[in-house]
């Protein structure tokens, strides 16, 4: 049984995963963060790491986290392994099933996207003149994101991992379009920068996991 092999990890899991993640990689499944320059993209992932690191440290202080070695290995090739393990772990039970774990990460991306959608809807109640057109673009982009993620989940439920991968890849494109609309609006600061960064990180994790499943399937 997996239970007997479950590791009891105190405070070290997040930093362990982070030290793996801290090695800079040249490969990225994600197009861009915010503006489309490579420096902006690098800054984006650095912000992500430090945010998660703070999160992980705060969490580690409060609780002992049990994470199955299978989940650690499942998450280790993602760009944000600590976030991956953290989001899937609460839903993990019984035998480890990579498709179920992937569905959980996709659902976490869906939930986070709905959260951003709600923020946008609230902002559109009394939008500033400078922000209104970007917010409208973002509203429609996030509507597409939510719809696309649901379609990807549907494809996955039909065991169609390859089409789910292609479908899902547009999630990150839509997200970038929203970020670009905001960064190109003079004087407008992104009011949901943090929430949208998490969409980017979770979405990137889903892409890496889909990529890994497709690769290992092709190898057999
Ligand atoms: C997503 O949100 C729904 C509704 O709030 C919740 O029941 C579910 O557990 C969440 N799933 C994940 C993976 O966070
Ligand atoms: C999938 O395979 C390609 C080509 O061999 C490789 O470049 C890529 O890194 C692999 N992805 C994963 C997640 O293993």
Coordinates of N, CA and C and ligand atoms in Angstrom, one line a residue:
X1 N 0.8 -1.2 0.0 CA 0.0 0.0 0.0 C 0.9 1.3 0.0
X2 N 0.3 2.3 -0.6 CA 1.1 3.5 -0.6 C 1.2 4.2 0.7
X3 N 0.2 3.9 1.6 CA 0.2 4.6 2.9 C 1.5 4.3 3.7
X4 N 2.0 3.1 3.6 CA 3.1 2.7 4.4 C 4.4 3.4 3.9
X5 N 4.3 3.8 2.6 CA 5.5 4.5 2.1 C 5.4 6.0 2.2
X6 N 4.2 6.4 2.7 CA 4.0 7.9 2.8 C 5.1 8.5 3.7
X7 N 5.7 9.6 3.2 CA 6.7 10.2 4.0 C 6.1 11.2 5.0
X8 N 6.7 11.3 6.1 CA 6.3 12.3 7.1 C 7.3 13.4 7.0
X9 N 6.9 14.5 6.5 CA 7.8 15.5 6.3 C 7.5 16.8 7.1
X10 N 8.4 17.2 7.8 CA 8.2 18.4 8.6 C 9.0 19.6 8.0
X11 N 8.3 20.5 7.6 CA 8.8 21.8 7.1 C 9.8 21.7 5.9
X12 N 10.2 20.5 5.6 CA 11.2 20.4 4.6 C 10.7 20.2 3.2
X13 N 9.5 19.7 3.1 CA 9.0 19.4 1.7 C 9.0 20.5 0.8
X14 N 8.5 21.7 1.2 CA 8.4 22.8 0.4 C 9.8 23.3 -0.1
X15 N 10.7 23.3 0.8 CA 12.0 23.8 0.5 C 12.8 22.8 -0.4
X16 N 12.5 21.5 -0.2 CA 13.0 20.4 -1.0 C 12.6 20.6 -2.4
X17 N 11.3 20.8 -2.6 CA 10.7 21.0 -3.9 C 11.3 22.3 -4.5
X18 N 11.4 23.3 -3.7 CA 11.8 24.6 -4.2 C 13.3 24.5 -4.7
X19 N 14.1 23.7 -4.0 CA 15.5 23.7 -4.4 C 15.6 23.0 -5.7
X20 N 14.7 22.0 -6.0 CA 14.7 21.4 -7.3 C 14.3 22.5 -8.3
X21 N 13.3 23.3 -7.9 CA 12.7 24.2 -8.9 C 13.6 25.4 -9.1
X22 N 14.5 25.7 -8.1 CA 15.3 26.9 -8.1 C 16.4 26.8 -9.2
X23 N 16.7 25.6 -9.7 CA 17.6 25.4 -10.8 C 17.0 26.1 -12.1
X24 N 17.6 27.1 -12.6 CA 17.0 27.7 -13.8 C 16.9 26.8 -14.9
X25 N 15.7 26.8 -15.6 CA 15.6 25.9 -16.7 C 15.5 26.8 -18.0
X26 N 15.9 26.3 -19.1 CA 15.8 27.0 -20.3 C 14.5 26.7 -21.0
X27 N 13.9 25.5 -20.6 CA 12.7 25.0 -21.3 C 11.5 25.7 -20.5
X28 N 10.6 26.2 -21.3 CA 9.4 26.7 -20.7 C 8.2 26.4 -21.5
X29 N 7.1 25.9 -20.9 CA 5.9 25.6 -21.7 C 5.0 26.8 -21.7
X30 N 5.5 27.9 -21.1 CA 4.6 29.0 -21.0 C 5.1 30.2 -21.9
X31 N 4.2 30.7 -22.6 CA 4.6 31.8 -23.6 C 5.1 33.0 -22.9
X32 N 4.4 33.7 -22.1 CA 4.9 35.0 -21.5 C 4.1 35.4 -20.3
X33 N 4.8 36.1 -19.5 CA 4.1 36.7 -18.3 C 4.1 38.2 -18.5
X34 N 2.9 38.8 -18.4 CA 2.8 40.2 -18.6 C 3.3 40.7 -20.0
X35 N 4.1 41.6 -20.0 CA 4.7 42.0 -21.3 C 5.4 40.9 -22.0
X36 N 5.6 41.0 -23.3 CA 6.1 39.8 -23.9 C 7.7 39.7 -24.0
X37 N 8.4 40.6 -23.3 CA 9.8 40.6 -23.4 C 10.3 39.5 -22.5
X38 N 11.5 38.9 -22.8 CA 12.0 37.8 -22.0 C 12.3 38.2 -20.6
X39 N 12.7 39.4 -20.4 CA 13.1 39.9 -19.0 C 11.8 39.9 -18.2
X40 N 10.7 40.3 -18.8 CA 9.5 40.4 -18.0 C 9.1 39.0 -17.6
X41 N 9.3 38.0 -18.5 CA 8.9 36.7 -18.3 C 9.8 36.1 -17.1
X42 N 11.0 36.5 -17.1 CA 11.9 36.0 -16.1 C 11.5 36.6 -14.7
X43 N 11.2 37.9 -14.8 CA 10.7 38.5 -13.5 C 9.5 37.9 -13.0
X44 N 8.6 37.5 -13.9 CA 7.3 36.8 -13.5 C 7.6 35.6 -12.7
X45 N 8.5 34.7 -13.2 CA 8.7 33.5 -12.5 C 9.4 33.7 -11.2
X46 N 10.3 34.7 -11.1 CA 10.9 35.0 -9.9 C 9.9 35.5 -8.8
X47 N 9.0 36.3 -9.2 CA 8.0 36.8 -8.3 C 7.2 35.5 -7.8
X48 N 6.9 34.6 -8.7 CA 6.2 33.4 -8.4 C 6.9 32.6 -7.3
X49 N 8.2 32.4 -7.5 CA 8.9 31.6 -6.6 C 8.9 32.2 -5.2
X50 N 9.2 33.5 -5.1 CA 9.3 34.1 -3.8 C 7.9 34.1 -3.1
X51 N 6.9 34.3 -3.9 CA 5.5 34.2 -3.3 C 5.2 32.9 -2.7
X52 N 5.6 31.8 -3.5 CA 5.3 30.5 -3.0 C 6.2 30.2 -1.8
X53 N 7.4 30.6 -1.9 CA 8.4 30.4 -0.8 C 7.8 30.9 0.5
X54 N 7.3 32.2 0.4 CA 6.8 32.8 1.6 C 5.6 32.0 2.1
X55 N 4.7 31.6 1.2 CA 3.6 30.8 1.5 C 4.0 29.5 2.1
X56 N 4.9 28.8 1.5 CA 5.4 27.5 2.0 C 6.0 27.6 3.4
X57 N 6.7 28.7 3.6 CA 7.3 28.9 4.9 C 6.2 29.1 6.0
X58 N 5.2 29.9 5.6 CA 4.2 30.2 6.6 C 3.4 28.9 6.9
X59 N 3.1 28.1 5.9 CA 2.4 26.8 6.1 C 3.2 25.9 6.9
X60 N 4.5 25.8 6.6 CA 5.4 24.8 7.2 C 5.4 25.0 8.7
X61 N 5.3 26.3 9.1 CA 5.4 26.6 10.5 C 4.1 26.0 11.3
X62 N 3.0 26.0 10.6 CA 1.8 25.6 11.2 C 1.5 24.1 11.2
X63 N 2.0 23.4 10.2 CA 1.5 22.1 10.0 C 2.5 21.1 9.5
X64 N 2.2 19.9 9.8 CA 3.0 18.8 9.3 C 2.3 18.3 8.1
X65 N 3.0 18.2 7.0 CA 2.4 17.8 5.7 C 2.8 16.4 5.3
X66 N 1.9 15.5 5.1 CA 2.2 14.2 4.6 C 2.0 14.2 3.1
X67 N 3.1 13.9 2.4 CA 3.0 13.9 0.9 C 3.5 12.6 0.4
X68 N 2.7 11.9 -0.4 CA 3.2 10.6 -1.0 C 4.4 10.9 -1.9
X69 N 5.3 10.0 -1.9 CA 6.5 10.1 -2.8 C 6.0 10.1 -4.3
X70 N 4.9 9.4 -4.5 CA 4.4 9.4 -5.9 C 3.9 10.8 -6.3
X71 N 3.3 11.5 -5.3 CA 2.9 12.8 -5.7 C 4.1 13.8 -5.9
X72 N 5.1 13.6 -5.1 CA 6.3 14.4 -5.2 C 6.9 14.1 -6.6
X73 N 7.0 12.9 -7.0 CA 7.6 12.5 -8.3 C 6.7 13.0 -9.4
X74 N 5.4 13.0 -9.2 CA 4.4 13.5 -10.2 C 4.6 15.0 -10.4
X75 N 4.9 15.7 -9.4 CA 5.0 17.2 -9.5 C 6.4 17.7 -9.8
X76 N 7.4 16.8 -9.7 CA 8.8 17.3 -9.8 C 9.2 17.9 -11.1
X77 N 8.5 17.5 -12.2 CA 8.9 18.1 -13.5 C 8.1 19.3 -13.9
X78 N 7.3 19.8 -13.0 CA 6.5 21.0 -13.2 C 7.3 22.2 -12.9
X79 N 6.9 23.4 -13.3 CA 7.7 24.6 -13.0 C 7.5 25.1 -11.6
X80 N 6.4 24.7 -11.0 CA 6.1 25.0 -9.6 C 5.7 23.8 -8.8
X81 N 6.6 23.0 -8.5 CA 6.3 21.7 -7.8 C 5.7 21.8 -6.5
X82 N 6.1 22.9 -5.7 CA 5.5 23.0 -4.4 C 4.0 23.4 -4.5
X83 N 3.7 24.2 -5.4 CA 2.3 24.6 -5.6 C 1.5 23.4 -6.1
X84 N 2.1 22.6 -7.0 CA 1.5 21.4 -7.5 C 1.1 20.4 -6.4
X85 N 2.1 20.1 -5.5 CA 1.9 19.2 -4.4 C 0.9 19.8 -3.4
X86 N 1.0 21.0 -3.2 CA 0.1 21.7 -2.2 C -1.4 21.7 -2.7
X87 N -1.6 21.8 -4.0 CA -3.0 21.9 -4.5 C -3.6 20.5 -4.6
X88 N -2.7 19.5 -4.9 CA -3.3 18.2 -5.2 C -3.4 17.4 -3.9
X89 N -2.4 17.6 -3.0 CA -2.4 16.8 -1.8 C -3.7 16.7 -1.0
X90 N -4.4 17.8 -0.8 CA -5.7 17.7 0.0 C -6.7 16.7 -0.6
X91 N -6.6 16.5 -1.9 CA -7.6 15.7 -2.6 C -7.1 14.3 -2.9
X92 N -5.9 14.0 -2.4 CA -5.2 12.8 -2.7 C -5.7 11.7 -1.7
X93 N -6.2 10.6 -2.2 CA -6.6 9.5 -1.4 C -6.4 8.2 -2.1
X94 N -6.1 7.1 -1.3 CA -6.0 5.8 -1.9 C -4.8 5.7 -2.9
X95 N -5.0 4.8 -3.9 CA -4.0 4.5 -4.9 C -3.8 5.8 -5.7
X96 N -2.5 6.1 -6.0 CA -2.2 7.3 -6.8 C -2.6 7.1 -8.3
X97 N -3.4 8.0 -8.8 CA -3.8 7.9 -10.2 C -3.4 9.2 -10.9
X98 N -2.4 9.2 -11.8 CA -2.0 10.4 -12.4 C -3.0 11.2 -13.1
X99 N -4.0 10.5 -13.7 CA -5.1 11.3 -14.4 C -5.9 12.0 -13.4
X100 N -6.3 11.4 -12.3 CA -7.1 12.0 -11.3 C -6.3 13.2 -10.7
X101 N -5.0 13.0 -10.5 CA -4.1 14.1 -9.9 C -4.1 15.3 -10.9
X102 N -4.0 14.9 -12.2 CA -4.0 16.0 -13.3 C -5.3 16.7 -13.3
X103 N -6.4 15.9 -13.2 CA -7.8 16.6 -13.1 C -7.9 17.5 -11.9
X104 N -7.3 17.2 -10.8 CA -7.3 18.0 -9.6 C -6.6 19.3 -9.9
X105 N -5.4 19.2 -10.5 CA -4.6 20.4 -10.9 C -5.4 21.3 -11.9
X106 N -6.0 20.7 -12.8 CA -6.8 21.4 -13.8 C -8.0 22.1 -13.1
X107 N -8.6 21.4 -12.2 CA -9.8 22.0 -11.4 C -9.3 23.1 -10.6
X108 N -8.1 23.0 -10.0 CA -7.5 24.1 -9.2 C -7.3 25.3 -10.1
X109 N -6.9 25.1 -11.4 CA -6.7 26.2 -12.3 C -8.0 26.8 -12.7
X110 N -9.0 26.0 -12.8 CA -10.4 26.5 -13.1 C -10.9 27.3 -11.9
X111 N -10.7 26.8 -10.7 CA -11.2 27.6 -9.5 C -10.5 29.0 -9.5
X112 N -9.2 28.9 -9.7 CA -8.4 30.2 -9.6 C -8.8 31.2 -10.7
X113 N -9.2 30.6 -11.9 CA -9.6 31.5 -13.0 C -11.0 32.1 -12.7
X114 N -11.9 31.3 -12.1 CA -13.2 31.8 -11.7 C -13.0 32.9 -10.6
X115 N -12.0 32.8 -9.8 CA -11.7 33.8 -8.8 C -11.3 35.1 -9.5
X116 N -10.5 35.0 -10.5 CA -10.1 36.2 -11.2 C -11.3 36.8 -12.0
X117 N -12.1 35.9 -12.6 CA -13.3 36.4 -13.3 C -14.2 37.2 -12.3
X118 N -14.3 36.7 -11.1 CA -15.2 37.4 -10.1 C -14.6 38.8 -9.8
X119 N -13.3 38.8 -9.6 CA -12.6 40.1 -9.4 C -12.9 41.1 -10.5
X120 N -12.7 40.6 -11.7 CA -13.0 41.5 -12.9 C -14.4 42.0 -12.9
X121 N -15.3 41.1 -12.7 CA -16.8 41.5 -12.7 C -17.0 42.6 -11.6
X122 N -16.4 42.4 -10.5 CA -16.6 43.5 -9.4 C -15.9 44.8 -9.9
X123 N -14.8 44.7 -10.5 CA -14.1 45.9 -10.9 C -14.9 46.6 -12.0
X124 N -15.6 45.9 -12.8 CA -16.4 46.4 -13.9 C -17.7 47.2 -13.4
X125 N -18.0 47.0 -12.1 CA -19.2 47.7 -11.6 C -18.9 49.2 -11.6
X126 N -17.7 49.6 -11.1 CA -17.3 51.0 -11.2 C -15.9 51.2 -11.7
X127 N -15.7 50.9 -13.0 CA -14.3 50.9 -13.5 C -13.8 52.3 -13.7
X128 N -12.5 52.5 -13.6 CA -11.9 53.8 -13.9 C -11.9 53.9 -15.5
X129 N -11.9 55.1 -15.9 CA -11.9 55.4 -17.4 C -10.7 54.7 -18.1
X130 N -9.6 54.8 -17.4 CA -8.3 54.2 -18.0 C -8.4 52.7 -18.1
X131 N -9.1 52.1 -17.1 CA -9.0 50.6 -17.1 C -10.1 49.9 -17.8
X132 N -11.2 50.6 -18.1 CA -12.4 50.0 -18.5 C -12.2 49.1 -19.8
X133 N -11.5 49.5 -20.8 CA -11.4 48.7 -22.0 C -10.5 47.5 -21.7
X134 N -9.4 47.6 -21.0 CA -8.6 46.4 -20.6 C -9.5 45.4 -19.8
X135 N -10.3 45.9 -18.9 CA -11.1 45.1 -18.0 C -12.1 44.3 -18.9
X136 N -12.6 45.0 -19.9 CA -13.6 44.3 -20.8 C -12.9 43.2 -21.6
X137 N -11.7 43.5 -22.0 CA -10.9 42.4 -22.7 C -10.7 41.2 -21.8
X138 N -10.3 41.6 -20.6 CA -10.0 40.5 -19.6 C -11.2 39.7 -19.3
X139 N -12.3 40.4 -19.2 CA -13.6 39.7 -18.9 C -13.8 38.6 -20.0
X140 N -13.7 39.0 -21.2 CA -13.9 38.0 -22.3 C -12.8 37.0 -22.4
X141 N -11.6 37.3 -22.1 CA -10.5 36.3 -22.1 C -10.7 35.3 -21.0
X142 N -11.1 35.8 -19.8 CA -11.3 34.8 -18.7 C -12.6 33.9 -18.9
X143 N -13.6 34.5 -19.6 CA -14.7 33.7 -20.0 C -14.3 32.5 -20.9
X144 N -13.4 32.9 -21.9 CA -12.8 31.8 -22.7 C -12.0 30.8 -21.9
X145 N -11.2 31.3 -20.9 CA -10.4 30.4 -20.1 C -11.3 29.4 -19.4
X146 N -12.3 29.9 -18.8 CA -13.2 29.0 -18.0 C -13.8 27.9 -18.9
X147 N -14.3 28.4 -20.1 CA -14.9 27.5 -21.0 C -13.9 26.5 -21.6
X148 N -12.7 26.9 -21.9 CA -11.6 26.1 -22.4 C -11.2 25.0 -21.4
X149 N -11.1 25.4 -20.1 CA -10.7 24.5 -19.1 C -11.7 23.4 -19.0
X150 N -13.0 23.8 -19.0 CA -14.1 22.8 -18.9 C -14.0 21.8 -20.1
X151 N -13.7 22.3 -21.2 CA -13.6 21.5 -22.4 C -12.4 20.5 -22.3
X152 N -11.3 21.0 -21.7 CA -10.2 20.2 -21.6 C -10.5 19.0 -20.6
X153 N -11.2 19.4 -19.5 CA -11.6 18.3 -18.5 C -12.5 17.3 -19.2
X154 N -13.4 17.7 -20.1 CA -14.3 16.8 -20.8 C -13.4 15.9 -21.7
X155 N -12.5 16.4 -22.4 CA -11.6 15.6 -23.3 C -10.8 14.6 -22.4
X156 N -10.4 15.0 -21.3 CA -9.6 14.2 -20.4 C -10.5 13.0 -19.9
X157 N -11.8 13.3 -19.6 CA -12.7 12.3 -19.1 C -12.9 11.2 -20.2
X158 N -12.6 11.6 -21.5 CA -12.7 10.7 -22.6 C -11.4 10.0 -22.9
X159 N -10.4 10.2 -22.0 CA -9.0 9.7 -22.1 C -8.3 10.3 -23.3
X160 N -8.7 11.5 -23.8 CA -8.1 12.1 -24.9 C -7.1 13.2 -24.4
X161 N -5.9 12.7 -24.0 CA -4.9 13.5 -23.4 C -4.3 14.5 -24.4
X162 N -4.1 14.0 -25.6 CA -3.5 14.9 -26.6 C -4.3 16.1 -27.0
X163 N -5.6 15.9 -27.2 CA -6.5 17.0 -27.5 C -6.6 17.9 -26.3
X164 N -6.7 17.3 -25.1 CA -6.7 18.1 -23.9 C -5.5 19.0 -23.8
X165 N -4.4 18.5 -24.1 CA -3.1 19.3 -24.1 C -3.3 20.5 -25.1
X166 N -3.7 20.3 -26.3 CA -3.8 21.4 -27.3 C -4.9 22.4 -26.8
X167 N -6.0 21.8 -26.4 CA -7.1 22.7 -25.8 C -6.5 23.6 -24.7
X168 N -5.9 22.9 -23.8 CA -5.5 23.6 -22.6 C -4.4 24.7 -22.8
X169 N -3.6 24.5 -23.9 CA -2.5 25.4 -24.2 C -3.1 26.8 -24.4
X170 N -4.3 26.9 -24.9 CA -4.9 28.3 -25.2 C -5.2 29.0 -23.9
X171 N -5.3 28.3 -22.8 CA -5.6 29.0 -21.5 C -4.5 30.0 -21.3
X172 N -3.3 29.6 -21.4 CA -2.2 30.5 -21.1 C -2.1 31.7 -22.1
X173 N -2.5 31.4 -23.4 CA -2.5 32.5 -24.4 C -3.6 33.5 -24.0
X174 N -4.8 33.1 -23.7 CA -5.8 34.0 -23.3 C -5.4 34.8 -22.0
X175 N -4.8 34.1 -21.1 CA -4.3 34.9 -19.9 C -3.3 36.0 -20.3
X176 N -2.4 35.6 -21.2 CA -1.4 36.6 -21.6 C -2.1 37.8 -22.3
X177 N -3.1 37.5 -23.1 CA -3.8 38.6 -23.8 C -4.4 39.6 -22.7
X178 N -4.9 39.1 -21.7 CA -5.5 39.9 -20.6 C -4.4 40.8 -20.0
X179 N -3.3 40.1 -19.6 CA -2.2 40.8 -19.0 C -1.6 41.9 -19.9
X180 N -1.5 41.6 -21.2 CA -1.0 42.6 -22.2 C -2.0 43.8 -22.2
X181 N -3.3 43.5 -22.3 CA -4.3 44.6 -22.3 C -4.1 45.5 -21.2
X182 N -3.8 45.0 -20.0 CA -3.6 45.8 -18.8 C -2.3 46.6 -18.9
X183 N -1.2 45.9 -19.2 CA 0.1 46.5 -19.2 C 0.1 47.6 -20.3
X184 N -0.7 47.5 -21.3 CA -0.7 48.5 -22.4 C -1.7 49.7 -22.1
X185 N -2.3 49.6 -21.0 CA -3.2 50.7 -20.6 C -2.4 51.7 -19.7
X186 N -2.1 52.9 -20.2 CA -1.3 53.8 -19.4 C -1.9 54.1 -18.0
X187 N -1.1 54.1 -17.0 CA -1.6 54.4 -15.7 C -2.4 53.4 -15.0
X188 N -2.5 52.2 -15.6 CA -3.4 51.2 -14.9 C -2.4 50.1 -14.3
X189 N -2.6 49.9 -13.0 CA -1.9 48.9 -12.4 C -2.7 47.6 -12.3
X190 N -2.1 46.5 -12.5 CA -2.9 45.2 -12.5 C -3.5 45.0 -11.1
X191 N -4.9 45.1 -11.0 CA -5.5 44.9 -9.7 C -5.6 43.4 -9.3
X192 N -5.3 42.5 -10.2 CA -5.4 41.1 -9.8 C -4.1 40.4 -10.2
X193 N -2.9 41.1 -10.1 CA -1.7 40.6 -10.6 C -1.3 39.2 -9.8
X194 N -1.6 39.2 -8.5 CA -1.2 38.1 -7.7 C -2.1 36.9 -8.1
X195 N -3.4 37.1 -8.2 CA -4.3 36.0 -8.5 C -4.1 35.4 -9.9
X196 N -3.7 36.4 -10.8 CA -3.5 35.9 -12.2 C -2.2 35.2 -12.3
X197 N -1.2 35.6 -11.5 CA 0.1 34.9 -11.5 C -0.1 33.4 -11.1
X198 N -1.1 33.2 -10.2 CA -1.3 31.8 -9.8 C -2.0 31.0 -10.9
X199 N -2.9 31.7 -11.7 CA -3.5 31.0 -12.9 C -2.3 30.6 -13.8
X200 N -1.4 31.4 -14.0 CA -0.2 31.1 -14.8 C 0.6 30.0 -14.3
X201 N 0.8 29.9 -13.0 CA 1.6 28.9 -12.4 C 0.9 27.5 -12.4
X202 N -0.4 27.6 -12.0 CA -1.2 26.3 -12.1 C -1.3 25.8 -13.5
X203 N -1.6 26.7 -14.4 CA -1.8 26.4 -15.8 C -0.5 25.8 -16.4
X204 N 0.6 26.4 -16.0 CA 1.9 25.8 -16.5 C 2.2 24.4 -15.9
X205 N 1.8 24.2 -14.7 CA 1.9 22.9 -14.1 C 1.1 21.9 -14.9
X206 N -0.2 22.3 -15.2 CA -1.1 21.3 -16.0 C -0.4 21.0 -17.3
X207 N 0.2 22.0 -18.0 CA 0.8 21.8 -19.3 C 2.0 20.8 -19.2
X208 N 2.8 21.0 -18.1 CA 3.9 20.1 -17.9 C 3.5 18.7 -17.6
X209 N 2.4 18.6 -16.8 CA 1.9 17.2 -16.5 C 1.4 16.6 -17.8
X210 N 0.6 17.3 -18.5 CA 0.0 16.8 -19.8 C 1.1 16.3 -20.7
X211 N 2.1 17.2 -20.8 CA 3.3 16.9 -21.7 C 4.0 15.6 -21.2
X212 N 4.2 15.5 -19.9 CA 4.8 14.3 -19.4 C 4.0 13.0 -19.6
X213 N 2.7 13.1 -19.5 CA 1.8 11.9 -19.7 C 1.9 11.5 -21.2
X214 N 1.8 12.5 -22.1 CA 1.9 12.2 -23.5 C 3.2 11.6 -23.8
X215 N 4.3 12.2 -23.3 CA 5.6 11.6 -23.6 C 5.8 10.2 -23.1
X216 N 5.3 9.9 -21.9 CA 5.5 8.5 -21.4 C 4.6 7.5 -22.1
X217 N 3.4 8.0 -22.6 CA 2.5 7.1 -23.4 C 3.2 6.8 -24.7
X218 N 3.8 7.8 -25.3 CA 4.4 7.6 -26.7 C 5.6 6.6 -26.6
X219 N 6.2 6.6 -25.4 CA 7.4 5.8 -25.3 C 7.1 4.3 -25.3
X220 N 5.8 4.0 -24.9 CA 5.4 2.5 -24.9 C 4.8 2.0 -26.2
Ligands
LIG1 C1 -12.9 23.9 -6.7 O1 -14.0 24.6 -6.1 C2 -15.0 23.8 -5.8 C3 -16.2 24.7 -5.4 O2 -15.8 25.7 -4.5 C4 -14.6 22.9 -4.6 O3 -15.6 22.0 -4.3 C5 -13.4 22.0 -5.1 O4 -12.9 21.2 -4.1 C6 -12.3 22.9 -5.7 N1 -11.3 22.1 -6.3 C7 -10.0 22.3 -6.2 C8 -9.1 21.3 -6.8 O5 -9.5 23.2 -5.6
LIG2 C1 8.8 15.4 -23.8 O1 9.7 14.9 -24.9 C2 10.3 16.0 -25.6 C3 11.1 15.4 -26.7 O2 11.7 14.2 -26.4 C4 11.3 16.7 -24.5 O3 11.9 17.8 -25.2 C5 10.4 17.2 -23.4 O4 11.3 17.8 -22.4 C6 9.6 16.1 -22.8 N1 8.8 16.6 -21.7 C7 8.6 16.1 -20.5 C8 7.7 16.8 -19.6 O5 9.3 15.1 -20.2

